[in-house]
PDB file of C-alpha atoms in Angstrom:
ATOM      1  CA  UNK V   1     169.429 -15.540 339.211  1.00 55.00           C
ATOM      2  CA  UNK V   2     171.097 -13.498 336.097  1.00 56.00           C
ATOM      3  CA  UNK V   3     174.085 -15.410 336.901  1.00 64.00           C
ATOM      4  CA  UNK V   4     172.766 -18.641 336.823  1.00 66.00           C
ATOM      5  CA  UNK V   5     170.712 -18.176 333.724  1.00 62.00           C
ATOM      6  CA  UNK V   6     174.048 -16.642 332.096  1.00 67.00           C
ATOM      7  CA  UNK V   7     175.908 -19.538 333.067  1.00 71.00           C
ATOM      8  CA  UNK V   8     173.317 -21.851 331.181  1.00 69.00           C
ATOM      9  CA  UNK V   9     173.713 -19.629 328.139  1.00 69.00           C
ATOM     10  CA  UNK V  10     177.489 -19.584 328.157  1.00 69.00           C
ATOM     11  CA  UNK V  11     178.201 -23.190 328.267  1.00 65.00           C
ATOM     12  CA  UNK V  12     178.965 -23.550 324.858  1.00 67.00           C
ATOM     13  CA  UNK V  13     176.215 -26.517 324.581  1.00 70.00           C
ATOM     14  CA  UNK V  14     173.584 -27.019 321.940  1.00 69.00           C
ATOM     15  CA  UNK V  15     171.122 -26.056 324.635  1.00 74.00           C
ATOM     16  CA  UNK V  16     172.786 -22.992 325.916  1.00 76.00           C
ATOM     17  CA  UNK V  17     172.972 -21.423 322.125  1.00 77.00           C
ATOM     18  CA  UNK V  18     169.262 -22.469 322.055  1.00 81.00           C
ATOM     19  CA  UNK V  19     168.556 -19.762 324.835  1.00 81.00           C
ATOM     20  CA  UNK V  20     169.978 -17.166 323.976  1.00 84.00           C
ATOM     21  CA  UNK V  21     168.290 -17.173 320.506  1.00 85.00           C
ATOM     22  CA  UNK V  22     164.695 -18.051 321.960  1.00 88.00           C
ATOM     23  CA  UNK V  23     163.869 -14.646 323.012  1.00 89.00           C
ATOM     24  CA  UNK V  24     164.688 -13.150 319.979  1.00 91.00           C
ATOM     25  CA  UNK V  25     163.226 -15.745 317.996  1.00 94.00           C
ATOM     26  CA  UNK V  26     159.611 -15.495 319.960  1.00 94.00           C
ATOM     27  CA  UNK V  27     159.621 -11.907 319.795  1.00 95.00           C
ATOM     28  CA  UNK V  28     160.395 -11.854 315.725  1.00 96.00           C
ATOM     29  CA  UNK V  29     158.050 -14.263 315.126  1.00 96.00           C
ATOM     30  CA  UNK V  30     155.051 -12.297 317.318  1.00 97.00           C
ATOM     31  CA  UNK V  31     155.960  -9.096 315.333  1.00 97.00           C
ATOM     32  CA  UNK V  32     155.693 -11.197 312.027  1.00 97.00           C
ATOM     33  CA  UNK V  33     152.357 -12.553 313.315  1.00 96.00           C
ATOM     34  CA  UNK V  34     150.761  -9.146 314.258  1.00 96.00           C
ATOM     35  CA  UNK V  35     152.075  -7.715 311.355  1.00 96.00           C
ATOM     36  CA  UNK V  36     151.269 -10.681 308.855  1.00 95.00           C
ATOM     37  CA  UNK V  37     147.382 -11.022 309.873  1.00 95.00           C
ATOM     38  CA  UNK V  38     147.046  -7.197 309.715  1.00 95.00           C
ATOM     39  CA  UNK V  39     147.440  -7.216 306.150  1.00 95.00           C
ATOM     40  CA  UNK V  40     145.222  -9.961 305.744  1.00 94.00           C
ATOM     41  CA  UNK V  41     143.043  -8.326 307.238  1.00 92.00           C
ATOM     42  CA  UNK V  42     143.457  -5.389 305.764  1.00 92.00           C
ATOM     43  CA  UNK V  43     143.280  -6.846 301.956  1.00 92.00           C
ATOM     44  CA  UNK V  44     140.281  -9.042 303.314  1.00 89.00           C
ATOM     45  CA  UNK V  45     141.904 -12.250 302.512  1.00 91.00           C
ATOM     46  CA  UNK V  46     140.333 -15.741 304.224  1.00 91.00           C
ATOM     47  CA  UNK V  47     143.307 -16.538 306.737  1.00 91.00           C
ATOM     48  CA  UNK V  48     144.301 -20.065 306.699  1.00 91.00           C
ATOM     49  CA  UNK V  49     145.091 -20.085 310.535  1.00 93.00           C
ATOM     50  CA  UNK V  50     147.049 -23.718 309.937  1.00 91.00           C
ATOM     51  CA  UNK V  51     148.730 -22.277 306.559  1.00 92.00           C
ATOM     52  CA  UNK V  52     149.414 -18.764 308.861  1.00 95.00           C
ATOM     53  CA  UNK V  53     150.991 -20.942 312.151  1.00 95.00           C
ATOM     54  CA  UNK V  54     153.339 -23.040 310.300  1.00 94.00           C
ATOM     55  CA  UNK V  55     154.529 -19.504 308.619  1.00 96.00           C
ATOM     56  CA  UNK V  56     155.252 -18.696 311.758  1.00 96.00           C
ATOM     57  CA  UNK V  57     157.059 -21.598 313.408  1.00 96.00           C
ATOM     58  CA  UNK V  58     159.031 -21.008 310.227  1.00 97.00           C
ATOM     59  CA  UNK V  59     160.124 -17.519 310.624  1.00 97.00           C
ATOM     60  CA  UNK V  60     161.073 -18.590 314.331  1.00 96.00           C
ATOM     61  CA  UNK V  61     163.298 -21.194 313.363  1.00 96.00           C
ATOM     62  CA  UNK V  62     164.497 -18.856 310.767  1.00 96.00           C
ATOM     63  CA  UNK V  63     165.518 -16.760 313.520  1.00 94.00           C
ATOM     64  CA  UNK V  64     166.934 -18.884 315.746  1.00 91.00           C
ATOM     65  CA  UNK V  65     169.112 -20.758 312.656  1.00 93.00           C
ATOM     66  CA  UNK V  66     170.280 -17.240 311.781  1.00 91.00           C
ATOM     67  CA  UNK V  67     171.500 -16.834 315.293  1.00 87.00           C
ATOM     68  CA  UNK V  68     172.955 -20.438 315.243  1.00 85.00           C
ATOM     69  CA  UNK V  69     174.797 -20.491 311.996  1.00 86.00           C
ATOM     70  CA  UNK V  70     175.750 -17.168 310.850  1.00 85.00           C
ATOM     71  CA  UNK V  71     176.112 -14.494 314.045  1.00 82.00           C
ATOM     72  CA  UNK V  72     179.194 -15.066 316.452  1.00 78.00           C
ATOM     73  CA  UNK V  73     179.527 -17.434 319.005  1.00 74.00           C
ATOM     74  CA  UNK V  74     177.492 -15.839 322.326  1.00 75.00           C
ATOM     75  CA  UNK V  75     176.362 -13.011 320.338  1.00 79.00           C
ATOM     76  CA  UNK V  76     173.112 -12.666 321.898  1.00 75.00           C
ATOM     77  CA  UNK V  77     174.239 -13.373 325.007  1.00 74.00           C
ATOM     78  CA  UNK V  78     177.075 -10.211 325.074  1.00 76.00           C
ATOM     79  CA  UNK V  79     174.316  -7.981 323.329  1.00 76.00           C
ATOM     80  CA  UNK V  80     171.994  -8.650 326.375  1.00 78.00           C
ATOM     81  CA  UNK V  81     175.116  -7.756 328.740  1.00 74.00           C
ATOM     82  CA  UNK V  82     175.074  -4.641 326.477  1.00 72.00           C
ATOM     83  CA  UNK V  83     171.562  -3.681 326.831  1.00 71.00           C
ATOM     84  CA  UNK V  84     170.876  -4.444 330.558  1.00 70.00           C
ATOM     85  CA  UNK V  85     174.716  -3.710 332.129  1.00 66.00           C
ATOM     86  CA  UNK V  86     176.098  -1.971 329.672  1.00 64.00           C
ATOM     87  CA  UNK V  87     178.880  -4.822 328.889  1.00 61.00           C
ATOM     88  CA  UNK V  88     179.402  -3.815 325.434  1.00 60.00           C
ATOM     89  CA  UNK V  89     183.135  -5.106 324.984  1.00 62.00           C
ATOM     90  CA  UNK V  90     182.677  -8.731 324.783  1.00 55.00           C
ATOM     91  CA  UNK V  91     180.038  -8.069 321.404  1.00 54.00           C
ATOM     92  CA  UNK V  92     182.848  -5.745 319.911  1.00 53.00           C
ATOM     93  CA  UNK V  93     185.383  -9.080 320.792  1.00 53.00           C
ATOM     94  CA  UNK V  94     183.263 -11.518 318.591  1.00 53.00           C
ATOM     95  CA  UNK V  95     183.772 -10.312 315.013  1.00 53.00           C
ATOM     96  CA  UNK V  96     187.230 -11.836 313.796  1.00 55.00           C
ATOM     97  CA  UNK V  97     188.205 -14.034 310.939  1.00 56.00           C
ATOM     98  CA  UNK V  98     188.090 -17.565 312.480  1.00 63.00           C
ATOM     99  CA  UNK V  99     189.421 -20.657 309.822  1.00 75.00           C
ATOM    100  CA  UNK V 100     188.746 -21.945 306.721  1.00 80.00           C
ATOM    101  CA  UNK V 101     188.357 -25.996 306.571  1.00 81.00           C
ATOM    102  CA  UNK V 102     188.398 -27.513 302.916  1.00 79.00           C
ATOM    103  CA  UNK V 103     188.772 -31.078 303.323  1.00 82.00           C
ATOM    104  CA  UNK V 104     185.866 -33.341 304.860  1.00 84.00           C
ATOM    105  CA  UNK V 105     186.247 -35.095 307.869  1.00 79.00           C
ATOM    106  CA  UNK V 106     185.850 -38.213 306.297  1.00 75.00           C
ATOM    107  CA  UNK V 107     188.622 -37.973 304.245  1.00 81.00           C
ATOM    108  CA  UNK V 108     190.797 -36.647 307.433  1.00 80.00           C
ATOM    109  CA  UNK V 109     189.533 -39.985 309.013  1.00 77.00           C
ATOM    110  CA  UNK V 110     190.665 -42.112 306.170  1.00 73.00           C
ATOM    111  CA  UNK V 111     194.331 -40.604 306.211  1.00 75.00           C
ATOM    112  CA  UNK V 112     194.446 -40.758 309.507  1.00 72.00           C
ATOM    113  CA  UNK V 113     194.766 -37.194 310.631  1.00 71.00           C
ATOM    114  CA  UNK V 114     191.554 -37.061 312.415  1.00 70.00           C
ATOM    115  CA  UNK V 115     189.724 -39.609 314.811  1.00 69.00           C
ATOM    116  CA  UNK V 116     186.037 -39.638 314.452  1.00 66.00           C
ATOM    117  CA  UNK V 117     184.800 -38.636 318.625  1.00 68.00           C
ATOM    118  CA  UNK V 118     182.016 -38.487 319.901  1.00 68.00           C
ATOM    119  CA  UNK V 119     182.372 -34.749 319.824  1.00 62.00           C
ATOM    120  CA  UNK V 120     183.072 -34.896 315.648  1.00 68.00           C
ATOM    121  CA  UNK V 121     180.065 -37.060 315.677  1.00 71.00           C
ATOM    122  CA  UNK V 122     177.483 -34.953 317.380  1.00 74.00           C
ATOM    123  CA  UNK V 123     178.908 -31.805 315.459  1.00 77.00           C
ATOM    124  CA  UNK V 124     177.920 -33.521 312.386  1.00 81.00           C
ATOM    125  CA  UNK V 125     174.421 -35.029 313.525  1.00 86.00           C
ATOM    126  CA  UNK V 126     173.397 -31.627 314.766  1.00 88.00           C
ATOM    127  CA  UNK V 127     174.215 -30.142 311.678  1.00 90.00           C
ATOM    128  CA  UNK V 128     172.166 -31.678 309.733  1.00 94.00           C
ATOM    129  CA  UNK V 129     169.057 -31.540 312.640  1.00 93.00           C
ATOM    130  CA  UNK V 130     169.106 -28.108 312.571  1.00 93.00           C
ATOM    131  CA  UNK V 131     168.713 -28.097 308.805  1.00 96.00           C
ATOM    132  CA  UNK V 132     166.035 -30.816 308.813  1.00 97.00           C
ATOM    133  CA  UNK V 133     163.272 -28.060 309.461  1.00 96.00           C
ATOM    134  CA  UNK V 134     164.481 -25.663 306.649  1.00 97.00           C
ATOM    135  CA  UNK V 135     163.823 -28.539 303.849  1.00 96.00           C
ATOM    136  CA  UNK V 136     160.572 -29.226 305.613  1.00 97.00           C
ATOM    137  CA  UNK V 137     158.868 -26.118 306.357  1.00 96.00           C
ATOM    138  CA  UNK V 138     159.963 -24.285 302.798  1.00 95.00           C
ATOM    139  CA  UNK V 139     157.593 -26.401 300.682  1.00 94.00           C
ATOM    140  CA  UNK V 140     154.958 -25.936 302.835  1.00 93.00           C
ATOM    141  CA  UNK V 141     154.897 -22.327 303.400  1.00 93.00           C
ATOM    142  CA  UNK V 142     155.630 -21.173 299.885  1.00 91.00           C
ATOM    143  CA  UNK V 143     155.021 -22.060 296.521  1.00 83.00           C
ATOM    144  CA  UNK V 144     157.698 -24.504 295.640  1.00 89.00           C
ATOM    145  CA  UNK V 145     156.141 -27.688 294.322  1.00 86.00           C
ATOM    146  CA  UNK V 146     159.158 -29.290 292.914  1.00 90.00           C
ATOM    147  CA  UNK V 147     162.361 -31.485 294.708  1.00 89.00           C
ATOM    148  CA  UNK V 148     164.609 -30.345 291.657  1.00 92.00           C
ATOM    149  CA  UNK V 149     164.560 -26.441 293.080  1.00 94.00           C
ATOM    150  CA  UNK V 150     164.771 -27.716 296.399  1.00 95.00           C
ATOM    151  CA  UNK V 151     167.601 -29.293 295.418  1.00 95.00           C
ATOM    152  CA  UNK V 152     169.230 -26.484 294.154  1.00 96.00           C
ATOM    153  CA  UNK V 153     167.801 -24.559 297.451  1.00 96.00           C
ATOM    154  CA  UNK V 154     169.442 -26.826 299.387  1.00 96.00           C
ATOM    155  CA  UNK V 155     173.188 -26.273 297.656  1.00 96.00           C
ATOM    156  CA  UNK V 156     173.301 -22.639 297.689  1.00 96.00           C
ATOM    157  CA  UNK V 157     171.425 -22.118 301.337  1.00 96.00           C
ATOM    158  CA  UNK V 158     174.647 -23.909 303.084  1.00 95.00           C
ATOM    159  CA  UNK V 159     177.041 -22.477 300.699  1.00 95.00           C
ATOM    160  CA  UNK V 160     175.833 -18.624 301.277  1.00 94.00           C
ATOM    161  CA  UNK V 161     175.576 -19.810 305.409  1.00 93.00           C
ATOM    162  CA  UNK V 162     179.147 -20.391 305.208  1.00 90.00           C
ATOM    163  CA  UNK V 163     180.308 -17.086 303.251  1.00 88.00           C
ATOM    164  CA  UNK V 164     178.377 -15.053 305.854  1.00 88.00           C
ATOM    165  CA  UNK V 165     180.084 -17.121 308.484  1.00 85.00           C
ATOM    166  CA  UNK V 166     183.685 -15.778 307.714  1.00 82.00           C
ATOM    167  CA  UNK V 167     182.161 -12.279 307.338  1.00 80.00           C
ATOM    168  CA  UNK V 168     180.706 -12.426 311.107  1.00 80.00           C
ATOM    169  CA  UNK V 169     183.564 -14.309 312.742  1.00 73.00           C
ATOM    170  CA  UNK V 170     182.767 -17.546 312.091  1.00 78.00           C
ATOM    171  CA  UNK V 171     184.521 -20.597 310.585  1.00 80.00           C
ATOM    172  CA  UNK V 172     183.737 -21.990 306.818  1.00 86.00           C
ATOM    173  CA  UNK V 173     183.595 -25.478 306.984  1.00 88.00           C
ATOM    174  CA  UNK V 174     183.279 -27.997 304.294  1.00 91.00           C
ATOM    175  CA  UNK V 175     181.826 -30.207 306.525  1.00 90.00           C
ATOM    176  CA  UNK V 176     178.607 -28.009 307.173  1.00 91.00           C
ATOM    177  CA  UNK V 177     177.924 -27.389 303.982  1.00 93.00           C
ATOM    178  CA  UNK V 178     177.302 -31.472 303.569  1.00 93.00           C
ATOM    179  CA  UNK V 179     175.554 -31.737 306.592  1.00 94.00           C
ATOM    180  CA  UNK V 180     173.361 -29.182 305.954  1.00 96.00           C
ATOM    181  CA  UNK V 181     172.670 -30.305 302.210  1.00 96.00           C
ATOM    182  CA  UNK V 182     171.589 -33.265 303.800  1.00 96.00           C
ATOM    183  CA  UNK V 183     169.557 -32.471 306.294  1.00 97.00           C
ATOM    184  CA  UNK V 184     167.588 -29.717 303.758  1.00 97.00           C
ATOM    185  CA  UNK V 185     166.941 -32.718 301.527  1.00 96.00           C
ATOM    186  CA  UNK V 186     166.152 -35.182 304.431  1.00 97.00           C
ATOM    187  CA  UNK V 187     163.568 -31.980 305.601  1.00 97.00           C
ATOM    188  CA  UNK V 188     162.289 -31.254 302.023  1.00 96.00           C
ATOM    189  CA  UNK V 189     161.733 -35.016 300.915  1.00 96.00           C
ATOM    190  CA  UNK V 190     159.740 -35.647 304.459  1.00 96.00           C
ATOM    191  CA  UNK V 191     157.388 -32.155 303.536  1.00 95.00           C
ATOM    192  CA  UNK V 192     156.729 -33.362 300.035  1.00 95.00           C
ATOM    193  CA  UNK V 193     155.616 -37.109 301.471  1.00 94.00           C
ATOM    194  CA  UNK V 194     152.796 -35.027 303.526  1.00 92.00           C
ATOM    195  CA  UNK V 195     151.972 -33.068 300.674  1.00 91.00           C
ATOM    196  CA  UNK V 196     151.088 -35.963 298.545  1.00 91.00           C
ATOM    197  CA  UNK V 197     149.486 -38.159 301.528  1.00 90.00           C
ATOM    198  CA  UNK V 198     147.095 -34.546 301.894  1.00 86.00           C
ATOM    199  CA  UNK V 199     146.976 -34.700 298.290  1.00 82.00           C
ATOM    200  CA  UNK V 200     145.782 -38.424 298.805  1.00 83.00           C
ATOM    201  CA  UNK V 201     143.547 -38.209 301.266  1.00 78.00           C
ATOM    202  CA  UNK V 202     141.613 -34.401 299.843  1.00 75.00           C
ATOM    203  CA  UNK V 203     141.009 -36.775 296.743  1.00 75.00           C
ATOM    204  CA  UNK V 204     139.619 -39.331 298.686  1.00 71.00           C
ATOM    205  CA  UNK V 205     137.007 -36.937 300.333  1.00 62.00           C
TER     206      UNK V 205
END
């Protein structure tokens, strides 16, 4: 059973990264939960369950992006071989100094060095997907009212991703840091369309 589930996680698909952060991610965002309406409860604040739901979905996907983007390739998956079999070696394995890509892949298309797969493709579309829910979920669960600071949230976020990258083993790649300035600002201008429809319809009522 172990087995099969392992092979799942190690396939190296979208899918099979998505498991082995889900655990973590559910069990992060519970604590948060417990912990978060505790001192609500405590300071005797209304709770805004919708408002305190959404806060969590977030810190889930915070999770589970920070397990995507940033921590080694299989990391979860060789820290649960450490906890349950003791299989520590392959975690110790994932921290090296991977590459360093400057040049966009559109640019490698137009010289010719690169031709632009299906595997290129779906790199790129799932790099901005996975960013999509930052943009959106930020406005809502915080104070920012205004696209100009998301705008600026949404060049630094990628460009701090990709430092941390190199220092856990990963690769820094120009291309990510478009993608994922894209799909922040596809995420935050889609959050601030709701916001004013709300806005729209409280006025209406």
């Amino acid at each position: 059973m172990f087995q099969k589930f392992r092979s799942l996680m190690n396939s190296g698909s979208v899918f099979g990264y998505f498991l082995q952060a889900l655990p973590v991610a559910v069990l992060v965002g519970i604590l948060y939960f417990i912990i978060r309406i505790a001192l609500l409860k405590k300071r005797k604040n209304k709770i805004d369950w919708l408002s305190e739901v959404l806060r969590v979905l977030f810190v889930c996907y915070l999770t589970g992006l920070v397990s995507l983007v940033v921590l080694p390739a299989n990391f979860w998956l060789c820290f649960y071989e450490g906890i349950f079999f003791g299989w520590w070696d392959g975690l110790q394995e994932r921290f090296h100094i991977v590459d360093v890509n400057l040049v966009p892949s559109v640019i490698k298309c137009l010289a010719g060095e690169l031709a632009l797969g299906s595997w290129v493709k779906t790199m790129l579309v799932y790099n901005i997907l996975m960013f999509v829910p930052f943009g959106f979920f930020l406005p809502l669960t915080t104070r920012i009212e205004s696209f100009r600071k998301m705008l600026g949230i949404a060049v630094l976020t990628p460009v701090c991703v990709e430092v941390l990258q190199l220092v856990f083993g990963r690769s820094f790649d120009v291309d990510d840091l478009i993608c994922n300035f894209i799909g922040i600002l596809a995420g935050a201008a889609l959050a601030f369309a709701v916001l004013k429809i709300s806005a729209l319809s409280e006025r209406k009522h």
